[in-house]
Short mmCIF file of C-alpha atoms in Angstrom, two decimals:
data_model
loop_
_atom_site.label_atom_id
_atom_site.label_comp_id
_atom_site.label_asym_id
_atom_site.label_seq_id
_atom_site.Cartn_x
_atom_site.Cartn_y
_atom_site.Cartn_z
CA MET A 149 129.02 151.81 -2.74
CA SER A 150 127.27 155.15 -2.10
CA ALA A 151 128.79 157.91 -0.04
CA ASP A 152 126.21 157.28 2.71
CA ALA A 153 127.02 153.58 2.77
CA VAL A 154 130.73 154.33 3.08
CA ALA A 155 130.06 156.80 5.88
CA ASN A 156 127.92 154.24 7.74
CA LYS A 157 130.58 151.57 7.34
CA ASP A 158 133.19 153.94 8.74
CA LEU A 159 130.90 154.85 11.62
CA SER A 160 130.31 151.20 12.45
CA LYS A 161 134.03 150.42 12.38
CA SER A 162 134.73 153.37 14.64
CA ALA A 163 132.05 152.14 17.04
CA TYR A 164 133.65 148.70 17.20
CA ASP A 165 137.16 150.11 17.56
CA HIS A 166 136.47 152.73 20.23
CA LEU A 167 132.97 152.63 21.72
CA TRP A 168 132.70 149.97 24.43
CA MET A 169 128.96 149.36 24.55
CA HIS A 170 127.22 148.45 27.79
CA PHE A 171 126.13 144.87 28.52
CA THR A 172 127.33 143.98 25.02
CA ARG A 173 129.14 140.94 23.68
CA MET A 174 131.61 143.04 21.71
CA SER A 175 132.93 140.14 19.64
CA SER A 176 129.54 139.90 17.91
CA TYR A 177 130.34 143.13 16.05
CA GLU A 178 133.80 142.18 14.82
CA ASN A 179 132.40 141.28 11.41
CA ASN A 180 128.89 142.73 11.68
CA PRO A 181 127.68 146.33 11.51
CA VAL A 182 126.89 148.06 14.80
CA PRO A 183 123.21 149.19 14.79
CA THR A 184 123.44 152.96 15.03
CA ILE A 185 120.38 155.02 15.96
CA VAL A 186 120.51 158.60 14.74
CA ARG A 187 117.05 160.08 15.29
CA GLY A 188 113.80 159.68 17.20
CA GLU A 189 110.28 160.95 16.55
CA GLY A 190 107.28 160.13 18.72
CA GLU A 191 107.19 156.37 19.26
CA TYR A 192 109.74 155.69 16.53
CA ILE A 193 113.52 155.64 16.09
CA PHE A 194 115.58 155.74 12.88
CA ASP A 195 118.97 154.17 12.17
CA SER A 196 121.91 155.44 10.12
CA ASN A 197 120.51 153.67 7.04
CA GLY A 198 117.21 155.54 7.31
CA ARG A 199 115.22 152.52 8.54
CA LYS A 200 112.33 153.15 10.92
CA TYR A 201 111.61 151.09 14.06
CA LEU A 202 108.90 151.17 16.67
CA ASP A 203 110.56 151.88 20.02
CA GLY A 204 108.87 149.18 22.04
CA LEU A 205 111.13 149.73 25.05
CA ALA A 206 111.09 153.55 25.30
CA GLY A 207 114.85 153.44 24.87
CA LEU A 208 115.41 151.60 28.14
CA PHE A 209 112.11 152.18 30.00
CA VAL A 210 112.94 155.90 29.75
CA VAL A 211 111.38 157.97 26.94
CA GLN A 212 107.96 158.45 28.51
CA ALA A 213 106.93 161.56 26.56
CA GLY A 214 108.22 160.23 23.24
CA HIS A 215 111.16 161.15 21.05
CA GLY A 216 111.83 164.51 19.42
CA ARG A 217 110.21 166.83 21.99
CA LYS A 218 111.74 170.12 20.91
CA GLU A 219 110.42 171.93 23.97
CA LEU A 220 112.59 169.76 26.22
CA ALA A 221 115.66 170.42 24.09
CA GLU A 222 114.92 174.15 24.25
CA VAL A 223 114.63 174.10 28.03
CA ALA A 224 118.02 172.38 28.21
CA ARG A 225 119.56 175.04 25.96
CA LYS A 226 118.19 177.93 28.01
CA GLN A 227 119.31 176.42 31.32
CA ALA A 228 122.81 175.71 29.97
CA GLU A 229 123.10 179.32 28.85
CA GLN A 230 122.07 180.61 32.29
CA LEU A 231 123.82 178.08 34.57
CA ALA A 232 125.27 174.99 32.92
CA PHE A 233 126.65 173.47 36.08
CA PHE A 234 127.03 173.91 39.79
CA PRO A 235 127.23 171.14 42.39
CA LEU A 236 124.76 170.57 45.22
CA TRP A 237 127.64 170.21 47.69
CA SER A 238 126.62 172.77 50.36
CA TYR A 239 125.08 174.98 47.66
CA ALA A 240 121.78 174.97 45.78
CA HIS A 241 120.46 176.18 42.44
CA PRO A 242 116.86 177.16 41.55
CA ALA A 243 116.08 174.24 39.21
CA GLY A 244 117.24 171.72 41.82
CA ILE A 245 115.22 173.39 44.56
CA GLU A 246 112.07 173.52 42.45
CA LEU A 247 112.41 169.92 41.27
CA ALA A 248 112.98 168.62 44.81
CA GLU A 249 109.84 170.41 46.01
CA ARG A 250 107.82 169.09 43.10
CA LEU A 251 108.93 165.49 43.64
CA ALA A 252 108.16 165.81 47.35
CA ASN A 253 104.67 167.03 46.49
CA TYR A 254 104.11 164.05 44.18
CA ALA A 255 105.48 161.49 46.65
CA PRO A 256 103.14 159.84 49.18
CA GLY A 257 103.13 160.24 52.95
CA ASP A 258 105.98 162.20 54.49
CA LEU A 259 108.54 161.52 51.74
CA ASN A 260 109.67 165.13 51.54
CA LYS A 261 113.47 165.03 51.22
CA VAL A 262 115.12 164.52 47.83
CA PHE A 263 118.74 163.44 47.35
CA PHE A 264 119.68 163.71 43.67
CA THR A 265 121.89 161.27 41.76
CA THR A 266 122.55 160.78 38.06
CA GLY A 267 120.81 157.42 37.69
CA GLY A 268 118.86 154.60 39.31
CA GLY A 269 121.81 152.46 40.41
CA GLU A 270 123.27 155.45 42.22
CA ALA A 271 119.90 156.08 43.86
CA VAL A 272 119.83 152.49 45.16
CA GLU A 273 123.41 152.85 46.38
CA THR A 274 122.35 156.04 48.17
CA ALA A 275 119.39 154.35 49.84
CA TRP A 276 121.47 151.51 51.28
CA LYS A 277 124.18 153.85 52.57
CA LEU A 278 121.53 156.12 54.06
CA ALA A 279 119.82 153.19 55.79
CA LYS A 280 123.11 152.07 57.34
CA GLN A 281 123.97 155.51 58.66
CA TYR A 282 120.42 156.16 59.84
CA PHE A 283 120.50 153.15 62.12
CA LYS A 284 123.94 154.08 63.42
CA LEU A 285 122.55 157.47 64.37
CA GLN A 286 119.64 155.66 66.05
CA GLY A 287 122.07 153.69 68.21
CA LYS A 288 121.52 150.47 66.23
CA PRO A 289 124.84 149.98 64.42
CA THR A 290 124.31 146.27 63.76
CA LYS A 291 121.38 146.95 61.40
CA TYR A 292 123.12 146.98 58.02
CA LYS A 293 121.78 144.00 56.03
CA VAL A 294 119.30 144.27 53.18
CA ILE A 295 116.76 141.89 51.68
CA SER A 296 115.70 141.85 48.02
CA ARG A 297 114.17 139.33 45.65
CA ALA A 298 115.54 136.57 43.45
CA VAL A 299 116.21 137.57 39.82
CA ALA A 300 115.60 141.28 40.63
CA TYR A 301 117.92 143.87 39.09
CA HIS A 302 118.81 146.96 41.13
CA GLY A 303 121.86 148.39 39.38
CA THR A 304 125.59 148.02 38.76
CA PRO A 305 127.42 149.89 41.58
CA GLN A 306 128.97 147.53 44.11
CA GLY A 307 126.21 147.93 46.68
CA ALA A 308 123.34 147.95 44.18
CA LEU A 309 124.85 144.93 42.45
CA SER A 310 124.93 143.10 45.78
CA ILE A 311 121.22 143.83 46.17
CA THR A 312 120.63 142.55 42.63
CA GLY A 313 119.40 138.93 42.54
CA LEU A 314 121.08 137.77 39.33
CA PRO A 315 124.08 135.54 40.13
CA ALA A 316 125.50 135.60 36.59
CA LEU A 317 125.71 139.40 36.62
CA LYS A 318 127.52 139.39 39.96
CA ALA A 319 129.98 136.54 39.50
CA PRO A 320 132.66 138.50 37.57
CA PHE A 321 132.86 141.14 40.32
CA GLU A 322 132.75 139.14 43.52
CA PRO A 323 133.39 139.52 46.36
CA LEU A 324 130.75 142.24 46.59
CA VAL A 325 129.35 144.17 49.54
CA PRO A 326 128.36 141.72 52.31
CA GLY A 327 124.93 141.64 53.88
CA ALA A 328 122.56 141.35 50.90
CA HIS A 329 120.08 138.45 51.15
CA LYS A 330 117.40 137.18 48.78
CA VAL A 331 113.80 135.96 49.03
CA PRO A 332 111.44 134.55 46.36
CA ASN A 333 109.91 136.91 43.83
CA THR A 334 106.23 137.16 42.84
CA ASN A 335 106.27 135.04 39.66
CA ILE A 336 102.96 133.23 40.14
CA TYR A 337 103.33 131.58 36.71
CA ARG A 338 106.15 129.50 38.21
CA ALA A 339 104.37 128.86 41.52
CA PRO A 340 102.07 125.89 40.85
CA LEU A 341 101.02 125.47 44.49
CA PHE A 342 99.36 128.90 44.39
CA GLY A 343 98.29 129.15 40.77
CA ASP A 344 94.61 129.51 41.61
CA ASP A 345 94.98 131.72 44.68
CA PRO A 346 96.99 134.90 44.09
CA VAL A 347 96.06 136.27 47.52
CA ALA A 348 97.55 133.23 49.27
CA PHE A 349 100.60 133.44 47.01
CA GLY A 350 101.09 137.11 47.86
CA ARG A 351 100.86 136.37 51.56
CA TRP A 352 103.37 133.53 51.22
CA CYS A 353 105.83 135.71 49.29
CA ALA A 354 105.59 138.50 51.85
CA ASP A 355 106.00 136.08 54.73
CA GLN A 356 109.26 134.87 53.20
CA ILE A 357 110.60 138.36 53.89
CA GLU A 358 109.61 138.00 57.53
CA GLN A 359 111.27 134.60 57.72
CA GLN A 360 114.48 136.01 56.27
CA ILE A 361 114.45 138.89 58.76
CA LEU A 362 113.99 136.44 61.62
CA PHE A 363 116.69 134.13 60.25
CA GLU A 364 119.25 136.93 60.00
CA GLY A 365 118.05 138.56 63.22
CA PRO A 366 115.90 141.75 63.16
CA GLU A 367 118.70 143.58 64.96
CA THR A 368 120.87 143.12 61.83
CA VAL A 369 118.43 144.00 59.01
CA ALA A 370 118.21 147.60 57.82
CA ALA A 371 116.05 147.57 54.70
CA VAL A 372 113.99 145.68 52.15
CA PHE A 373 114.38 146.71 48.49
CA LEU A 374 111.46 145.89 46.19
CA GLU A 375 110.34 147.04 42.74
CA PRO A 376 106.57 147.63 42.47
CA VAL A 377 106.63 145.48 39.31
CA GLN A 378 109.84 143.45 39.11
CA ASN A 379 111.68 144.03 35.86
CA ALA A 380 114.19 141.17 35.46
CA GLY A 381 112.50 137.86 34.86
CA GLY A 382 109.76 139.55 32.89
CA CYS A 383 107.50 142.06 34.63
CA PHE A 384 106.24 140.33 37.78
CA PRO A 385 103.34 142.32 39.27
CA PRO A 386 102.60 142.11 43.00
CA PRO A 387 99.81 139.75 44.06
CA PRO A 388 96.85 141.30 45.92
CA GLY A 389 97.76 142.25 49.49
CA TYR A 390 101.48 141.70 49.00
CA PHE A 391 102.74 145.19 49.72
CA GLU A 392 100.27 145.72 52.55
CA ARG A 393 101.75 142.69 54.31
CA VAL A 394 105.35 143.73 53.53
CA ARG A 395 104.67 147.14 55.07
CA GLU A 396 103.35 145.45 58.24
CA ILE A 397 106.43 143.25 58.46
CA CYS A 398 108.84 146.14 58.02
CA ASP A 399 107.04 148.16 60.68
CA GLU A 400 107.05 145.25 63.12
CA TYR A 401 110.80 144.68 62.89
CA ASP A 402 111.96 148.30 62.41
CA VAL A 403 113.13 147.65 58.86
CA LEU A 404 113.00 150.33 56.16
CA LEU A 405 110.98 149.66 53.01
CA VAL A 406 112.63 150.99 49.84
CA SER A 407 110.47 151.14 46.71
CA ASP A 408 112.88 150.88 43.78
CA GLU A 409 110.94 152.72 41.08
CA THR A 410 113.80 153.31 38.67
CA ILE A 411 111.54 151.89 35.95
CA CYS A 412 108.06 152.06 37.45
CA ALA A 413 107.87 155.74 38.45
CA PHE A 414 106.78 158.63 36.22
CA GLY A 415 103.82 157.11 34.47
CA ARG A 416 105.14 153.69 33.50
CA LEU A 417 102.23 152.18 35.48
CA GLY A 418 99.93 155.19 35.10
CA THR A 419 100.79 156.99 38.35
CA MET A 420 103.62 159.39 39.15
CA PHE A 421 104.94 156.93 41.73
CA ALA A 422 104.07 153.26 41.41
CA CYS A 423 103.66 152.71 45.16
CA ASP A 424 100.49 154.80 44.89
CA LYS A 425 99.01 152.33 42.41
CA PHE A 426 99.48 149.46 44.84
CA GLY A 427 98.53 151.37 47.97
CA TYR A 428 101.66 151.43 50.11
CA VAL A 429 103.89 154.16 51.52
CA PRO A 430 107.60 153.25 51.58
CA ASP A 431 110.32 154.89 53.64
CA MET A 432 112.33 155.71 50.54
CA ILE A 433 111.70 155.78 46.79
CA THR A 434 114.55 155.38 44.32
CA CYS A 435 113.81 156.71 40.84
CA ALA A 436 115.45 157.94 37.64
CA LYS A 437 114.80 157.11 33.94
CA GLY A 438 111.41 158.65 33.14
CA MET A 439 111.93 161.76 35.28
CA THR A 440 113.33 163.56 32.23
CA SER A 441 112.04 161.14 29.57
CA GLY A 442 115.74 160.54 28.95
CA TYR A 443 116.44 164.01 27.57
CA SER A 444 119.10 164.47 30.27
CA PRO A 445 120.33 162.05 32.96
CA ILE A 446 119.09 162.33 36.54
CA GLY A 447 118.03 160.10 39.44
CA ALA A 448 116.87 160.58 43.01
CA CYS A 449 116.36 158.96 46.36
CA ILE A 450 113.26 160.39 48.01
CA ILE A 451 113.34 160.02 51.79
CA SER A 452 110.73 160.26 54.52
CA ASP A 453 110.99 163.01 57.11
CA ARG A 454 111.33 160.35 59.79
CA ILE A 455 114.46 158.88 58.21
CA ALA A 456 115.92 162.30 57.39
CA GLU A 457 115.28 163.76 60.86
CA PRO A 458 118.54 162.71 62.61
CA PHE A 459 120.59 164.03 59.68
CA TYR A 460 119.15 167.50 60.26
CA LYS A 461 120.49 167.68 63.83
CA GLN A 462 123.79 168.85 65.32
CA ASP A 463 126.85 168.07 63.19
CA ASN A 464 125.42 164.91 61.60
CA THR A 465 126.25 164.72 57.89
CA PHE A 466 125.44 162.19 55.18
CA LEU A 467 128.94 161.79 53.76
CA HIS A 468 127.83 160.89 50.26
CA GLY A 469 127.33 162.68 46.96
CA TYR A 470 127.79 162.79 43.19
CA THR A 471 129.37 165.55 41.12
CA PHE A 472 126.52 165.59 38.61
CA GLY A 473 123.66 164.76 40.99
CA GLY A 474 120.81 167.21 40.46
CA HIS A 475 122.61 168.80 37.49
CA PRO A 476 120.98 172.17 36.64
CA VAL A 477 120.24 171.22 33.03
CA SER A 478 118.80 167.84 34.01
CA SER A 479 116.70 169.43 36.76
CA ALA A 480 115.28 172.00 34.35
CA VAL A 481 114.49 169.31 31.78
CA ALA A 482 112.80 167.19 34.47
CA LEU A 483 110.55 170.09 35.43
CA ALA A 484 109.56 170.63 31.79
CA ASN A 485 108.98 166.91 31.32
CA LEU A 486 106.70 166.82 34.36
CA ASP A 487 104.82 169.76 32.86
CA ILE A 488 104.17 167.60 29.80
CA PHE A 489 102.82 164.86 32.08
CA GLU A 490 100.32 167.28 33.55
CA ASN A 491 99.44 169.24 30.43
CA GLU A 492 98.96 166.19 28.21
CA GLY A 493 97.55 163.84 30.86
CA LEU A 494 100.08 161.06 30.26
CA ASN A 495 99.25 159.19 33.46
CA LYS A 496 95.55 159.25 32.66
CA HIS A 497 96.32 158.07 29.13
CA VAL A 498 98.18 155.03 30.48
CA LEU A 499 95.41 154.16 32.93
CA GLU A 500 92.80 154.44 30.19
CA ASN A 501 94.75 152.31 27.71
CA GLU A 502 96.64 149.73 29.80
CA GLY A 503 93.77 147.25 29.49
CA ALA A 504 93.77 147.56 25.72
CA PHE A 505 97.53 147.05 25.60
CA LEU A 506 97.28 143.91 27.73
CA SER A 507 94.34 142.45 25.81
CA THR A 508 96.13 143.07 22.51
CA LEU A 509 99.22 141.22 23.74
CA GLN A 510 97.06 138.42 25.15
CA LYS A 511 95.97 137.59 21.59
CA LEU A 512 99.41 135.99 21.29
CA HIS A 513 98.31 133.24 23.68
CA ASP A 514 97.16 131.28 20.63
CA LEU A 515 100.82 130.77 19.68
CA PRO A 516 102.39 127.58 21.10
CA ILE A 517 105.56 129.45 22.13
CA VAL A 518 103.74 131.96 24.39
CA GLY A 519 103.36 130.75 27.97
CA ASP A 520 102.44 133.88 29.91
CA VAL A 521 101.66 137.56 29.37
CA ARG A 522 102.00 139.70 32.49
CA GLY A 523 102.72 143.17 33.79
CA ASN A 524 100.97 146.43 34.51
CA GLY A 525 100.45 149.83 32.94
CA TYR A 526 102.67 150.17 29.87
CA PHE A 527 105.12 147.55 31.14
CA TYR A 528 104.63 143.93 30.02
CA GLY A 529 106.58 140.72 29.67
CA ILE A 530 105.82 137.73 27.45
CA GLU A 531 107.33 134.48 28.73
CA LEU A 532 108.29 131.95 26.08
CA VAL A 533 108.03 128.18 26.52
CA THR A 534 108.62 125.02 24.55
CA ASP A 535 105.51 123.32 25.97
CA LYS A 536 102.45 125.24 27.19
CA ALA A 537 101.07 122.32 29.18
CA THR A 538 104.20 121.68 31.22
CA LYS A 539 105.52 125.28 31.04
CA ALA A 540 108.85 123.84 29.92
CA SER A 541 111.38 126.62 29.45
CA PHE A 542 114.18 126.96 26.91
CA THR A 543 117.41 125.06 27.38
CA ASP A 544 120.65 127.03 27.45
CA GLU A 545 121.28 125.95 23.87
CA GLN A 546 117.82 127.11 22.77
CA CYS A 547 118.30 130.46 24.49
CA GLU A 548 121.58 130.99 22.68
CA ARG A 549 120.33 129.79 19.31
CA VAL A 550 116.70 130.97 19.27
CA LEU A 551 116.38 133.83 21.77
CA TYR A 552 119.65 135.58 21.01
CA GLY A 553 120.65 134.01 17.69
CA PHE A 554 117.27 134.60 16.03
CA LEU A 555 114.57 136.39 18.01
CA SER A 556 116.49 139.43 19.13
CA LYS A 557 117.75 140.18 15.62
CA ALA A 558 114.51 139.25 13.84
CA LEU A 559 112.37 141.55 15.95
CA PHE A 560 114.66 144.47 15.17
CA GLU A 561 114.85 143.58 11.48
CA ASN A 562 111.05 143.50 11.38
CA GLY A 563 110.84 147.00 12.79
CA LEU A 564 110.45 146.48 16.56
CA TYR A 565 113.03 147.50 19.12
CA CYS A 566 112.33 145.68 22.39
CA ARG A 567 114.13 143.32 24.77
CA ALA A 568 114.58 139.57 24.41
CA ASP A 569 116.07 138.38 27.68
CA ASP A 570 116.77 135.22 29.68
CA ARG A 571 117.52 136.62 33.12
CA GLY A 572 115.29 134.02 34.70
CA ASP A 573 113.19 132.39 31.99
CA PRO A 574 113.14 133.62 28.37
CA VAL A 575 110.95 136.68 27.95
CA ILE A 576 110.23 139.52 25.58
CA GLN A 577 109.73 142.82 27.38
CA LEU A 578 107.68 145.76 26.14
CA SER A 579 107.64 149.28 27.49
CA PRO A 580 106.69 151.80 24.78
CA PRO A 581 106.50 155.58 25.23
CA LEU A 582 103.45 156.60 27.24
CA THR A 583 101.99 158.32 24.19
CA ALA A 584 101.37 154.93 22.55
CA ASP A 585 97.80 154.05 21.57
CA GLN A 586 95.87 151.16 20.00
CA SER A 587 97.60 151.55 16.65
CA THR A 588 100.94 151.11 18.44
CA PHE A 589 99.68 148.05 20.30
CA ASP A 590 98.45 146.49 17.06
CA GLU A 591 101.78 147.10 15.34
CA ILE A 592 103.65 145.50 18.23
CA GLU A 593 101.33 142.48 18.27
CA GLN A 594 101.60 141.90 14.53
CA ILE A 595 105.40 142.01 14.49
CA LEU A 596 105.58 139.73 17.53
CA ARG A 597 103.13 137.29 15.95
CA ASN A 598 105.14 136.99 12.75
CA VAL A 599 108.52 136.63 14.45
CA LEU A 600 107.36 134.29 17.24
CA THR A 601 105.62 132.05 14.70
CA GLU A 602 108.93 131.67 12.88
CA ALA A 603 110.84 131.22 16.15
CA TRP A 604 108.64 128.23 17.02
CA THR A 605 109.82 126.42 13.92
CA LYS A 606 113.42 126.77 15.11
CA LEU A 607 112.94 125.11 18.51
#
């Protein structure tokens, strides 16, 4: 065994012994090597054995500008030398001030106040707490409940997990925060009554939010949390008119609309904020991931002046914060990353190429295992079925054996890092860096075609 092989074996053992990986069935690595990624360059990542993989998920919907951007690393170094850390607890620092102003300028309407966190789940947690306290300051203390959608994922903190619509993720940690209620999502592929009328389907989905508000009592509901394109379940885009109707409902019942753009912001759909693409102005935007392209962690809750107004009066204080929220290094990296967006036209690139990405993936419809291809921008899901005519999904046994036991590993072994998931129905999710072009799309399609063709034989 070579010295490199020995070193990799030792590294893998150390990972199993000491590194508790997130959302990971740790027992699967007891007798198997832990995949260890050591380098990234452009749209590609490299493991400890020197193998190259196309990063079809941008890390975790994060690395918008691509891997290996030395200018971002240099900005981090310079900021750390000047001011590595100082909290935003009653103090400010220049990078945080500048980034808050820049985000406010990008955000629609009067969303001008920025509360920094270190990630998306914390931003969602912030938004719910803020909504509760806002209504208390408005003399409406009974408005504390929130509404979100079935199968939607909004994070792991106790409040964000309550908002999440995935029962299996919540069960180990219950009881959670009370007051979180669910409505149907916008998966038109699984809505046969509306299959030929997306406008009617969108209206029906939005009206379910109104019905839930009325059922709970408008005097008890504080906010609605929605992703522009829902991630879990496989990239559900909004039907035409959906968000326009949701905005009307929220206004009618004095309910805040929170656009959870942890994934969808910063170019993932081709606009800085995804609500702009679908033509609605929320009361708050939660965001994270792509703000720095993952070069340093940061998140934010962006708040309208109307919601912030009572907190800027008298001795009112939002008693909430995070030690590393708005970290100086992360703020500086975010500013440099947003410069790349503007200088290289990343949003324009996505808008110009999203159709080509979708049409390339739609070629897979000729495979019997592919039921639906959906999404928006550079964010797509491919739903897998056992029967195209009936849309029959995988059984639990098939998910375990084919989706996880074969597909997930085979895609990686064939050079594609992406997500094979069964939160909802079985899907493969794709979210490459925003620098991806037709050659990237073709490479993704070819690997998927080969692996999915083999997967069909195992059903």
